[in-house]
Amino acid sequence: MTIQLPSKVKFIIDTLTEAGYEAYAVGGCVRDSILGRSPEDWDITTSASPYQVKQLFHKSIDTGIQHGTVTIIEGKESFEVTTYRLDGEYEDKRHPKEVIFTANLIEDLKRRDFTINAMAYNETQGLVDVFDGIGDLKKGQIRCVGNPRERFMEDALRMMRAVRFAAQLGFYIEENTREMISILANNLSEISVERIQAELVKLLLSDHPEEMRTVYEIGLSKIFLPEFDRMMVTPQNNPFHCYNVGEHTLAALQNIRKDKVLRLTMLLHDVAKPLCKVTDEKGIYHFYGHPIKGAQIAKEILQRLKFDNDTITRVTALVTWHDDMPPLKKAAVRRAIHRVGLEQYPELFEVKRADTLAKSLYKREEKLSYIAGYEQMYQDILNKGQCLTLKQLAINGKDLIKMGIKPGKEMGDLLEHLLEHVLEYPEDNTYKILSNLIKTERKLE
Ligand code: ATP
Ligand code: MG
């Protein structure tokens, strides 16, 4: 087995080796190289202490020096170099995290989560694979290094990581590993929400976001996203649907491109359906009001999972409007764009398509051609440069002050009123027409 190491990684390994230490590329980069995927970053493990590492290179940062990690800067790239260590790391109320360094590579590999992540490589020793990571890569399985119970008891986040890697690599979780997650899933509640969020985002942005099903099946979502569990058990007895809410959500996730806001939107767009379900006299289910209620719940969820405000704002807006269907008349579409907010476009069309394609074939063609028509009109309105926002109005607050109107609610209402007029009659968006409009209206009062 030979792996083509990037020249800078080779340089770092050579420098450490020439100084009398051992050094290997390790973990994700070895796994990805063997799979023919391009590694996100190259991590290096070494017998040298952090202090010794720092001595050998010009530029370094003490990233996590207490855990043995130093970042080496070579040109514009950076590489994490970590000293061999044992999993002596623990945390309780009295003791700080403790790290025990070791002189033995194998000890370092033993502390790693999964066999496919516990391989090391350098050009003199070749591949060091003591847990048959290669065998598991071939089988396509995620398996714990050593005893799954112990590994998950040491760090419950590894349970989320197992599914995340399954989603990224298109692998399955080996039976004993999977069973142990089902048993210990509750321990995930001890993990900080930031770490859970990071794994969730990686899973959602992977090739297999539908692995959220596994997150549900093995009992992890009930810890950090119980709303998803409810979706997984809510049927949709309605001709437009062929899946329950959860399965529809999984299909919608697969239908949209890998973008954090879009994937989170699809995950949460129907989150309120379990709460909004009503049955009509024919026994058909309806979910009136679910987009608005869903936006509220999505906001609570995203805040609880500590997403940034920009993500929360964009996702909640898209959830709110995912079912909004203006009639395909120009003024109605302009009003819709104003109502929804220009910044939600063109993503809203992607959301609508992904949602539609995750439903039954019933009236699908009509729905898709409606979306295409909507998008065409939106594009046309943009091309014509028609006014859609207060900012684009040919008259502004300063002009109104000159006309003797006081800033405040009255002015706000007046501007909004003018915008509504212009949405109806775009050709009226000139200073002259709008100021005349104000004058006539004021005379009428
Ligand atoms: P990627 O960078 O694509 O997310 P990766 O495998 O490099 O994947 P990282 O989180 O960067 O994952 O971790 C680097 C390596 O450190 C892993 O391959 C694994 O060997 C080890 N590792 C990381 N987190 C843990 C953990 N929670 N428990 C045990 N080992 C871990
Ligand atoms: Mg990595």
CSV table of C-alpha atoms and ligand atoms in Angstrom, one decimal:
chain,number,residue,atom,x,y,z
A,1,MET,CA,0.0,0.0,0.0
A,2,THR,CA,1.5,3.3,-1.0
A,3,ILE,CA,-0.1,6.7,-0.3
A,4,GLN,CA,1.0,9.8,-2.2
A,5,LEU,CA,1.8,12.2,0.6
A,6,PRO,CA,1.6,15.9,-0.2
A,7,SER,CA,5.2,17.4,-0.3
A,8,LYS,CA,4.6,19.5,2.8
A,9,VAL,CA,3.4,16.5,4.8
A,10,LYS,CA,6.5,14.6,3.6
A,11,PHE,CA,8.6,17.6,4.6
A,12,ILE,CA,7.2,17.6,8.2
A,13,ILE,CA,7.5,13.9,8.6
A,14,ASP,CA,11.1,13.9,7.2
A,15,THR,CA,12.1,16.8,9.5
A,16,LEU,CA,10.8,15.0,12.6
A,17,THR,CA,12.4,11.7,11.4
A,18,GLU,CA,15.8,13.2,10.8
A,19,ALA,CA,15.6,14.7,14.3
A,20,GLY,CA,15.3,11.2,15.6
A,21,TYR,CA,11.5,11.0,16.2
A,22,GLU,CA,8.8,8.9,14.7
A,23,ALA,CA,6.1,10.6,12.6
A,24,TYR,CA,3.1,9.4,10.5
A,25,ALA,CA,0.2,10.7,8.7
A,26,VAL,CA,-2.8,9.5,10.7
A,27,GLY,CA,-6.6,9.2,10.8
A,28,GLY,CA,-8.9,10.7,8.3
A,29,CYS,CA,-6.3,11.6,5.7
A,30,VAL,CA,-5.1,8.0,5.6
A,31,ARG,CA,-8.6,6.7,5.4
A,32,ASP,CA,-9.6,9.1,2.6
A,33,SER,CA,-6.4,8.5,0.6
A,34,ILE,CA,-7.0,4.7,0.6
A,35,LEU,CA,-10.6,5.4,-0.5
A,36,GLY,CA,-9.4,7.7,-3.3
A,37,ARG,CA,-11.1,10.7,-1.7
A,38,SER,CA,-9.2,13.9,-1.3
A,39,PRO,CA,-8.6,14.5,2.4
A,40,GLU,CA,-9.9,17.7,4.1
A,41,ASP,CA,-6.7,18.0,6.1
A,42,TRP,CA,-3.6,16.0,6.9
A,43,ASP,CA,-3.0,15.2,10.5
A,44,ILE,CA,0.4,14.0,11.7
A,45,THR,CA,1.1,12.0,14.8
A,46,THR,CA,4.6,11.9,16.3
A,47,SER,CA,6.7,10.6,19.2
A,48,ALA,CA,8.1,14.1,19.7
A,49,SER,CA,6.7,16.2,22.5
A,50,PRO,CA,4.9,19.4,21.6
A,51,TYR,CA,8.0,21.4,22.8
A,52,GLN,CA,10.3,19.3,20.6
A,53,VAL,CA,8.0,19.8,17.6
A,54,LYS,CA,8.0,23.5,18.0
A,55,GLN,CA,11.8,23.6,18.1
A,56,LEU,CA,12.0,22.1,14.6
A,57,PHE,CA,9.7,24.4,12.6
A,58,HIS,CA,9.8,28.1,11.9
A,59,LYS,CA,6.1,28.9,12.3
A,60,SER,CA,3.8,27.1,14.7
A,61,ILE,CA,0.7,27.8,16.8
A,62,ASP,CA,-0.1,26.2,20.2
A,63,THR,CA,-3.5,25.1,19.0
A,64,GLY,CA,-4.2,22.5,21.8
A,65,ILE,CA,-0.8,22.2,23.3
A,66,GLN,CA,-2.3,20.8,26.6
A,67,HIS,CA,-3.6,17.9,24.4
A,68,GLY,CA,-0.3,17.6,22.6
A,69,THR,CA,-1.3,19.4,19.4
A,70,VAL,CA,0.8,22.0,17.6
A,71,THR,CA,-0.2,23.5,14.3
A,72,ILE,CA,2.7,23.9,11.9
A,73,ILE,CA,2.4,26.5,9.2
A,74,GLU,CA,4.0,25.8,5.9
A,75,GLY,CA,3.3,28.5,3.3
A,76,LYS,CA,-0.4,29.1,3.3
A,77,GLU,CA,-1.2,25.6,4.6
A,78,SER,CA,-1.4,24.4,8.2
A,79,PHE,CA,-1.0,20.9,9.6
A,80,GLU,CA,-1.8,19.6,13.1
A,81,VAL,CA,1.0,17.7,14.6
A,82,THR,CA,0.0,15.7,17.7
A,83,THR,CA,2.1,13.8,20.2
A,84,TYR,CA,1.3,10.1,20.7
A,85,ARG,CA,-1.1,10.0,23.6
A,86,LEU,CA,-3.2,7.6,25.6
A,87,ASP,CA,-6.9,8.0,26.3
A,88,GLY,CA,-6.1,9.1,29.8
A,89,GLU,CA,-8.2,12.1,29.1
A,90,TYR,CA,-11.1,12.5,31.5
A,91,GLU,CA,-13.2,15.2,32.9
A,92,ASP,CA,-15.0,15.5,36.2
A,93,LYS,CA,-15.9,18.3,38.5
A,94,ARG,CA,-12.5,18.3,40.2
A,95,HIS,CA,-9.9,17.4,37.7
A,96,PRO,CA,-8.9,19.2,34.6
A,97,LYS,CA,-8.6,17.2,31.4
A,98,GLU,CA,-5.5,15.1,31.7
A,99,VAL,CA,-3.4,13.8,28.9
A,100,ILE,CA,-0.8,11.1,29.1
A,101,PHE,CA,1.8,11.1,26.3
A,102,THR,CA,3.3,7.8,25.2
A,103,ALA,CA,6.3,6.7,23.1
A,104,ASN,CA,4.2,4.0,21.4
A,105,LEU,CA,2.3,4.6,18.1
A,106,ILE,CA,0.0,1.6,18.8
A,107,GLU,CA,-1.1,3.1,22.1
A,108,ASP,CA,-2.0,6.2,20.2
A,109,LEU,CA,-4.0,4.3,17.5
A,110,LYS,CA,-5.9,2.5,20.3
A,111,ARG,CA,-7.5,5.7,21.6
A,112,ARG,CA,-9.1,6.5,18.2
A,113,ASP,CA,-12.7,5.9,17.5
A,114,PHE,CA,-13.1,3.6,14.5
A,115,THR,CA,-10.8,1.1,12.8
A,116,ILE,CA,-11.0,3.1,9.6
A,117,ASN,CA,-9.7,6.2,11.5
A,118,ALA,CA,-7.0,4.3,13.3
A,119,MET,CA,-4.4,3.8,10.5
A,120,ALA,CA,-1.1,5.5,10.2
A,121,TYR,CA,1.3,5.8,7.3
A,122,ASN,CA,4.8,7.0,6.4
A,123,GLU,CA,7.1,6.1,3.6
A,124,THR,CA,9.6,4.1,5.6
A,125,GLN,CA,7.1,1.9,7.6
A,126,GLY,CA,4.3,1.9,5.1
A,127,LEU,CA,0.8,1.4,6.4
A,128,VAL,CA,0.3,0.6,10.1
A,129,ASP,CA,-3.1,-1.0,10.5
A,130,VAL,CA,-3.4,-3.0,13.7
A,131,PHE,CA,-7.2,-3.2,13.8
A,132,ASP,CA,-7.9,-4.2,10.2
A,133,GLY,CA,-9.1,-0.8,9.1
A,134,ILE,CA,-8.4,-1.9,5.6
A,135,GLY,CA,-10.7,-4.9,6.0
A,136,ASP,CA,-13.5,-2.6,7.2
A,137,LEU,CA,-12.9,-0.1,4.4
A,138,LYS,CA,-13.4,-2.9,2.0
A,139,LYS,CA,-16.5,-4.1,3.7
A,140,GLY,CA,-17.8,-0.6,4.0
A,141,GLN,CA,-18.3,-0.7,7.7
A,142,ILE,CA,-17.9,1.5,10.7
A,143,ARG,CA,-16.5,-0.5,13.6
A,144,CYS,CA,-15.1,0.6,16.9
A,145,VAL,CA,-11.5,0.1,17.8
A,146,GLY,CA,-11.7,-2.5,20.6
A,147,ASN,CA,-14.7,-2.8,22.9
A,148,PRO,CA,-17.7,-0.6,21.7
A,149,ARG,CA,-19.1,-0.2,25.2
A,150,GLU,CA,-15.8,1.2,26.5
A,151,ARG,CA,-15.3,3.4,23.5
A,152,PHE,CA,-18.8,5.0,23.8
A,153,MET,CA,-18.5,5.3,27.6
A,154,GLU,CA,-15.3,7.2,27.1
A,155,ASP,CA,-16.8,9.7,24.7
A,156,ALA,CA,-20.5,9.6,23.8
A,157,LEU,CA,-20.0,11.9,20.8
A,158,ARG,CA,-18.5,8.9,19.0
A,159,MET,CA,-22.0,7.5,18.6
A,160,MET,CA,-22.9,10.5,16.4
A,161,ARG,CA,-19.6,10.3,14.6
A,162,ALA,CA,-20.4,6.7,13.7
A,163,VAL,CA,-23.5,7.8,11.8
A,164,ARG,CA,-21.8,10.8,10.4
A,165,PHE,CA,-19.0,8.7,8.9
A,166,ALA,CA,-21.6,6.2,7.6
A,167,ALA,CA,-23.3,9.1,5.8
A,168,GLN,CA,-20.1,10.6,4.4
A,169,LEU,CA,-18.7,7.3,3.1
A,170,GLY,CA,-21.9,5.5,2.3
A,171,PHE,CA,-21.0,2.8,4.9
A,172,TYR,CA,-23.0,0.9,7.4
A,173,ILE,CA,-22.4,0.6,11.1
A,174,GLU,CA,-21.1,-2.9,12.1
A,175,GLU,CA,-23.6,-4.9,14.1
A,176,ASN,CA,-22.0,-4.8,17.6
A,177,THR,CA,-21.1,-1.2,17.3
A,178,ARG,CA,-24.6,-0.3,16.2
A,179,GLU,CA,-26.2,-2.4,19.0
A,180,MET,CA,-24.1,-0.7,21.6
A,181,ILE,CA,-25.1,2.7,20.3
A,182,SER,CA,-28.8,1.7,20.8
A,183,ILE,CA,-28.0,0.7,24.3
A,184,LEU,CA,-26.0,3.8,25.3
A,185,ALA,CA,-27.7,6.4,23.2
A,186,ASN,CA,-29.0,8.3,26.3
A,187,ASN,CA,-25.4,9.2,27.1
A,188,LEU,CA,-25.3,11.6,24.2
A,189,SER,CA,-27.1,14.0,26.5
A,190,GLU,CA,-23.8,14.5,28.4
A,191,ILE,CA,-22.2,15.9,25.3
A,192,SER,CA,-22.1,19.7,24.6
A,193,VAL,CA,-24.6,20.8,22.0
A,194,GLU,CA,-21.8,22.5,20.0
A,195,ARG,CA,-20.1,19.2,19.4
A,196,ILE,CA,-23.4,17.5,18.4
A,197,GLN,CA,-24.2,20.4,16.1
A,198,ALA,CA,-20.9,20.0,14.3
A,199,GLU,CA,-21.5,16.3,13.7
A,200,LEU,CA,-25.1,16.9,12.6
A,201,VAL,CA,-24.1,19.5,10.0
A,202,LYS,CA,-21.4,17.2,8.6
A,203,LEU,CA,-24.0,14.4,8.4
A,204,LEU,CA,-26.6,16.7,6.7
A,205,LEU,CA,-24.0,18.0,4.2
A,206,SER,CA,-22.9,14.5,3.2
A,207,ASP,CA,-23.8,12.3,0.2
A,208,HIS,CA,-26.3,10.4,2.4
A,209,PRO,CA,-28.3,12.9,4.5
A,210,GLU,CA,-31.0,10.2,4.7
A,211,GLU,CA,-28.7,8.6,7.3
A,212,MET,CA,-30.8,10.7,9.6
A,213,ARG,CA,-33.0,7.6,9.6
A,214,THR,CA,-30.3,5.7,11.4
A,215,VAL,CA,-29.9,8.6,13.8
A,216,TYR,CA,-33.6,8.0,14.6
A,217,GLU,CA,-33.5,4.2,14.6
A,218,ILE,CA,-30.6,3.9,17.0
A,219,GLY,CA,-32.1,6.4,19.4
A,220,LEU,CA,-29.8,9.4,19.1
A,221,SER,CA,-32.3,11.9,17.7
A,222,LYS,CA,-34.6,11.6,20.7
A,223,ILE,CA,-31.8,13.1,22.7
A,224,PHE,CA,-31.1,16.3,20.6
A,225,LEU,CA,-34.0,16.4,18.1
A,226,PRO,CA,-37.1,14.7,19.5
A,227,GLU,CA,-39.2,16.7,17.0
A,228,PHE,CA,-37.7,14.5,14.3
A,229,ASP,CA,-38.8,11.3,16.1
A,230,ARG,CA,-42.4,12.6,16.0
A,231,MET,CA,-42.1,13.2,12.3
A,232,MET,CA,-40.9,9.6,11.8
A,233,VAL,CA,-44.2,8.3,13.3
A,234,THR,CA,-46.6,10.8,11.6
A,235,PRO,CA,-48.4,9.3,8.6
A,236,GLN,CA,-49.8,11.5,5.9
A,237,ASN,CA,-53.0,10.0,4.6
A,238,ASN,CA,-53.3,12.3,1.6
A,239,PRO,CA,-53.1,11.7,-2.2
A,240,PHE,CA,-50.2,14.2,-2.6
A,241,HIS,CA,-48.0,12.0,-0.3
A,242,CYS,CA,-46.6,8.5,-0.5
A,243,TYR,CA,-44.5,8.7,2.6
A,244,ASN,CA,-44.9,9.6,6.3
A,245,VAL,CA,-43.7,13.0,7.4
A,246,GLY,CA,-40.2,11.6,8.4
A,247,GLU,CA,-39.6,9.6,5.2
A,248,HIS,CA,-40.8,12.6,3.1
A,249,THR,CA,-38.3,14.7,4.9
A,250,LEU,CA,-35.5,12.2,4.2
A,251,ALA,CA,-36.4,12.2,0.5
A,252,ALA,CA,-36.5,16.0,0.5
A,253,LEU,CA,-33.0,16.1,2.1
A,254,GLN,CA,-31.7,14.0,-0.7
A,255,ASN,CA,-33.3,16.2,-3.4
A,256,ILE,CA,-31.5,19.4,-2.4
A,257,ARG,CA,-27.9,20.4,-3.0
A,258,LYS,CA,-25.3,20.3,-0.2
A,259,ASP,CA,-25.8,23.7,1.5
A,260,LYS,CA,-26.2,24.2,5.2
A,261,VAL,CA,-29.2,26.4,5.1
A,262,LEU,CA,-31.0,24.4,2.4
A,263,ARG,CA,-30.4,21.0,4.1
A,264,LEU,CA,-31.5,22.4,7.5
A,265,THR,CA,-34.6,23.9,5.8
A,266,MET,CA,-35.5,20.5,4.3
A,267,LEU,CA,-34.9,18.8,7.6
A,268,LEU,CA,-37.3,21.2,9.4
A,269,HIS,CA,-39.7,22.3,6.7
A,270,ASP,CA,-42.5,20.0,7.9
A,271,VAL,CA,-41.5,19.9,11.6
A,272,ALA,CA,-44.9,21.2,12.7
A,273,LYS,CA,-46.9,18.6,10.8
A,274,PRO,CA,-47.3,16.3,13.7
A,275,LEU,CA,-48.8,19.1,15.7
A,276,CYS,CA,-51.0,20.5,12.9
A,277,LYS,CA,-52.6,17.2,11.7
A,278,VAL,CA,-56.4,17.3,11.2
A,279,THR,CA,-58.5,14.6,9.5
A,280,ASP,CA,-61.4,15.6,7.3
A,281,GLU,CA,-64.7,13.8,6.9
A,282,LYS,CA,-63.2,11.6,4.1
A,283,GLY,CA,-60.4,10.5,6.4
A,284,ILE,CA,-57.8,12.6,4.6
A,285,TYR,CA,-55.2,14.3,6.6
A,286,HIS,CA,-54.4,18.0,6.4
A,287,PHE,CA,-51.8,20.1,8.0
A,288,TYR,CA,-53.1,23.6,8.0
A,289,GLY,CA,-50.8,26.3,9.3
A,290,HIS,CA,-47.8,24.0,9.5
A,291,PRO,CA,-45.3,26.3,7.7
A,292,ILE,CA,-45.7,29.2,10.2
A,293,LYS,CA,-45.9,27.0,13.2
A,294,GLY,CA,-43.0,25.1,11.7
A,295,ALA,CA,-40.9,28.2,11.5
A,296,GLN,CA,-41.5,28.9,15.2
A,297,ILE,CA,-40.4,25.4,16.1
A,298,ALA,CA,-37.5,25.4,13.7
A,299,LYS,CA,-36.3,28.6,15.4
A,300,GLU,CA,-36.5,27.0,18.8
A,301,ILE,CA,-34.6,24.0,17.6
A,302,LEU,CA,-31.9,25.9,15.9
A,303,GLN,CA,-31.4,28.2,18.9
A,304,ARG,CA,-31.3,25.2,21.2
A,305,LEU,CA,-28.6,23.6,18.9
A,306,LYS,CA,-26.7,27.0,19.0
A,307,PHE,CA,-26.8,27.7,15.3
A,308,ASP,CA,-25.7,31.3,14.4
A,309,ASN,CA,-28.3,33.9,13.9
A,310,ASP,CA,-27.8,34.2,10.1
A,311,THR,CA,-28.5,30.5,9.6
A,312,ILE,CA,-31.6,30.7,11.9
A,313,THR,CA,-33.0,33.7,10.1
A,314,ARG,CA,-32.6,32.2,6.7
A,315,VAL,CA,-33.9,28.7,7.6
A,316,THR,CA,-36.9,30.0,9.4
A,317,ALA,CA,-37.8,32.3,6.5
A,318,LEU,CA,-37.6,29.4,4.0
A,319,VAL,CA,-39.7,27.2,6.3
A,320,THR,CA,-42.3,29.9,6.6
A,321,TRP,CA,-42.7,30.3,2.9
A,322,HIS,CA,-42.0,26.8,1.5
A,323,ASP,CA,-45.7,26.3,0.7
A,324,ASP,CA,-46.5,29.9,-0.3
A,325,MET,CA,-48.1,29.8,-3.8
A,326,PRO,CA,-48.9,33.2,-5.3
A,327,PRO,CA,-51.1,33.1,-8.4
A,328,LEU,CA,-48.9,33.5,-11.5
A,329,LYS,CA,-49.9,37.1,-12.2
A,330,LYS,CA,-47.2,39.7,-12.3
A,331,ALA,CA,-48.4,41.9,-9.5
A,332,ALA,CA,-49.2,38.9,-7.3
A,333,VAL,CA,-45.7,37.5,-7.8
A,334,ARG,CA,-44.1,41.0,-7.0
A,335,ARG,CA,-46.2,41.1,-3.8
A,336,ALA,CA,-45.1,37.5,-3.0
A,337,ILE,CA,-41.4,38.5,-3.4
A,338,HIS,CA,-41.9,41.5,-1.2
A,339,ARG,CA,-43.8,39.3,1.4
A,340,VAL,CA,-41.2,36.5,1.4
A,341,GLY,CA,-38.2,38.8,1.2
A,342,LEU,CA,-35.9,39.2,-1.9
A,343,GLU,CA,-33.1,37.5,0.0
A,344,GLN,CA,-34.9,34.1,0.1
A,345,TYR,CA,-34.7,33.9,-3.7
A,346,PRO,CA,-33.7,31.9,-5.7
A,347,GLU,CA,-33.3,29.4,-2.9
A,348,LEU,CA,-37.0,29.2,-2.3
A,349,PHE,CA,-37.4,27.6,-5.7
A,350,GLU,CA,-34.9,25.0,-4.8
A,351,VAL,CA,-36.8,24.2,-1.6
A,352,LYS,CA,-40.1,24.0,-3.5
A,353,ARG,CA,-38.7,21.6,-6.1
A,354,ALA,CA,-37.0,19.4,-3.5
A,355,ASP,CA,-40.2,19.3,-1.5
A,356,THR,CA,-42.4,18.5,-4.6
A,357,LEU,CA,-40.0,15.7,-5.8
A,358,ALA,CA,-40.3,14.0,-2.4
A,359,LYS,CA,-44.1,13.7,-2.7
A,360,SER,CA,-46.3,11.2,-4.7
A,361,LEU,CA,-46.6,11.5,-8.5
A,362,TYR,CA,-50.1,12.9,-8.1
A,363,LYS,CA,-50.2,16.3,-9.9
A,364,ARG,CA,-46.4,16.4,-9.8
A,365,GLU,CA,-46.1,17.7,-13.3
A,366,GLU,CA,-48.5,20.5,-12.6
A,367,LYS,CA,-46.6,21.5,-9.5
A,368,LEU,CA,-43.3,21.5,-11.2
A,369,SER,CA,-44.6,23.6,-14.1
A,370,TYR,CA,-46.1,26.0,-11.6
A,371,ILE,CA,-42.7,26.4,-9.9
A,372,ALA,CA,-41.0,26.9,-13.3
A,373,GLY,CA,-43.6,29.5,-14.1
A,374,TYR,CA,-43.1,31.3,-10.8
A,375,GLU,CA,-39.3,31.3,-11.3
A,376,GLN,CA,-39.7,32.6,-14.8
A,377,MET,CA,-41.8,35.5,-13.6
A,378,TYR,CA,-39.4,36.2,-10.8
A,379,GLN,CA,-36.5,36.3,-13.2
A,380,ASP,CA,-38.4,38.5,-15.6
A,381,ILE,CA,-39.3,41.0,-12.8
A,382,LEU,CA,-35.6,41.1,-11.8
A,383,ASN,CA,-34.5,41.6,-15.3
A,384,LYS,CA,-36.8,44.5,-15.7
A,385,GLY,CA,-35.4,46.0,-12.5
A,386,GLN,CA,-38.8,46.5,-11.1
A,387,CYS,CA,-39.2,47.8,-7.5
A,388,LEU,CA,-39.6,45.1,-4.9
A,389,THR,CA,-38.3,46.8,-1.7
A,390,LEU,CA,-38.5,50.1,0.1
A,391,LYS,CA,-34.9,50.7,-0.9
A,392,GLN,CA,-35.8,50.6,-4.5
A,393,LEU,CA,-38.6,53.1,-4.2
A,394,ALA,CA,-38.0,56.3,-6.2
A,395,ILE,CA,-38.8,58.3,-3.2
A,396,ASN,CA,-37.3,58.0,0.3
A,397,GLY,CA,-37.5,59.2,3.9
A,398,LYS,CA,-35.4,62.3,3.2
A,399,ASP,CA,-37.8,63.4,0.3
A,400,LEU,CA,-40.8,63.0,2.6
A,401,ILE,CA,-39.2,65.1,5.3
A,402,LYS,CA,-38.8,67.9,2.7
A,403,MET,CA,-42.5,67.5,2.0
A,404,GLY,CA,-43.1,68.1,5.7
A,405,ILE,CA,-43.8,64.6,6.8
A,406,LYS,CA,-42.4,63.7,10.2
A,407,PRO,CA,-40.2,60.6,10.6
A,408,GLY,CA,-41.9,57.9,12.6
A,409,LYS,CA,-44.8,55.5,12.2
A,410,GLU,CA,-46.7,57.8,9.8
A,411,MET,CA,-43.8,58.0,7.5
A,412,GLY,CA,-43.2,54.2,7.7
A,413,ASP,CA,-46.8,53.5,6.8
A,414,LEU,CA,-46.8,56.0,3.9
A,415,LEU,CA,-43.6,54.4,2.4
A,416,GLU,CA,-45.1,50.9,2.8
A,417,HIS,CA,-48.3,52.2,1.1
A,418,LEU,CA,-46.3,53.6,-1.8
A,419,LEU,CA,-44.5,50.4,-2.2
A,420,GLU,CA,-47.7,48.5,-2.3
A,421,HIS,CA,-48.9,50.8,-5.0
A,422,VAL,CA,-45.7,50.4,-7.0
A,423,LEU,CA,-45.9,46.6,-6.7
A,424,GLU,CA,-49.2,46.9,-8.4
A,425,TYR,CA,-48.1,49.5,-10.9
A,426,PRO,CA,-44.3,49.3,-11.4
A,427,GLU,CA,-44.3,52.0,-14.1
A,428,ASP,CA,-45.4,54.5,-11.3
A,429,ASN,CA,-42.0,54.2,-9.5
A,430,THR,CA,-40.8,57.7,-10.4
A,431,TYR,CA,-40.2,60.6,-8.0
A,432,LYS,CA,-42.8,62.7,-9.9
A,433,ILE,CA,-45.6,60.2,-9.8
A,434,LEU,CA,-45.0,59.2,-6.2
A,435,SER,CA,-44.8,62.8,-4.9
A,436,ASN,CA,-48.0,63.7,-6.7
A,437,LEU,CA,-49.6,60.6,-5.3
A,438,ILE,CA,-48.7,61.8,-1.8
A,439,LYS,CA,-50.0,65.3,-2.5
A,440,THR,CA,-53.4,64.1,-3.7
A,441,GLU,CA,-53.8,61.8,-0.8
A,442,ARG,CA,-52.9,64.4,1.7
A,443,LYS,CA,-55.4,66.8,0.2
A,444,LEU,CA,-58.1,64.1,0.5
A,445,GLU,CA,-57.4,63.7,4.2
B,1,ATP,P1,-12.9,14.8,8.9
B,1,ATP,O1,-11.8,15.7,9.1
B,1,ATP,O2,-13.2,14.5,7.5
B,1,ATP,O3,-14.1,15.2,9.7
B,1,ATP,P2,-11.4,12.9,10.4
B,1,ATP,O4,-11.4,11.4,10.5
B,1,ATP,O5,-10.2,13.6,10.1
B,1,ATP,O6,-12.6,13.3,9.5
B,1,ATP,P3,-11.4,14.5,12.8
B,1,ATP,O7,-12.6,14.8,13.7
B,1,ATP,O8,-10.7,15.5,12.0
B,1,ATP,O9,-12.0,13.4,11.8
B,1,ATP,O10,-10.4,13.7,13.7
B,1,ATP,C1,-9.2,13.2,13.2
B,1,ATP,C2,-8.8,11.9,13.8
B,1,ATP,O11,-8.8,11.9,15.2
B,1,ATP,C3,-9.9,10.8,13.5
B,1,ATP,O12,-9.7,10.2,12.3
B,1,ATP,C4,-9.7,9.9,14.7
B,1,ATP,O13,-8.6,9.0,14.5
B,1,ATP,C5,-9.4,10.8,15.8
B,1,ATP,N1,-10.6,11.3,16.5
B,1,ATP,C6,-11.3,12.4,16.4
B,1,ATP,N2,-12.3,12.6,17.2
B,1,ATP,C7,-12.3,11.5,18.0
B,1,ATP,C8,-13.1,11.0,19.1
B,1,ATP,N3,-14.1,11.7,19.5
B,1,ATP,N4,-12.7,9.8,19.6
B,1,ATP,C9,-11.7,9.1,19.2
B,1,ATP,N5,-10.9,9.5,18.2
B,1,ATP,C10,-11.2,10.6,17.6
B,2,MG,MG,-9.9,15.8,10.0
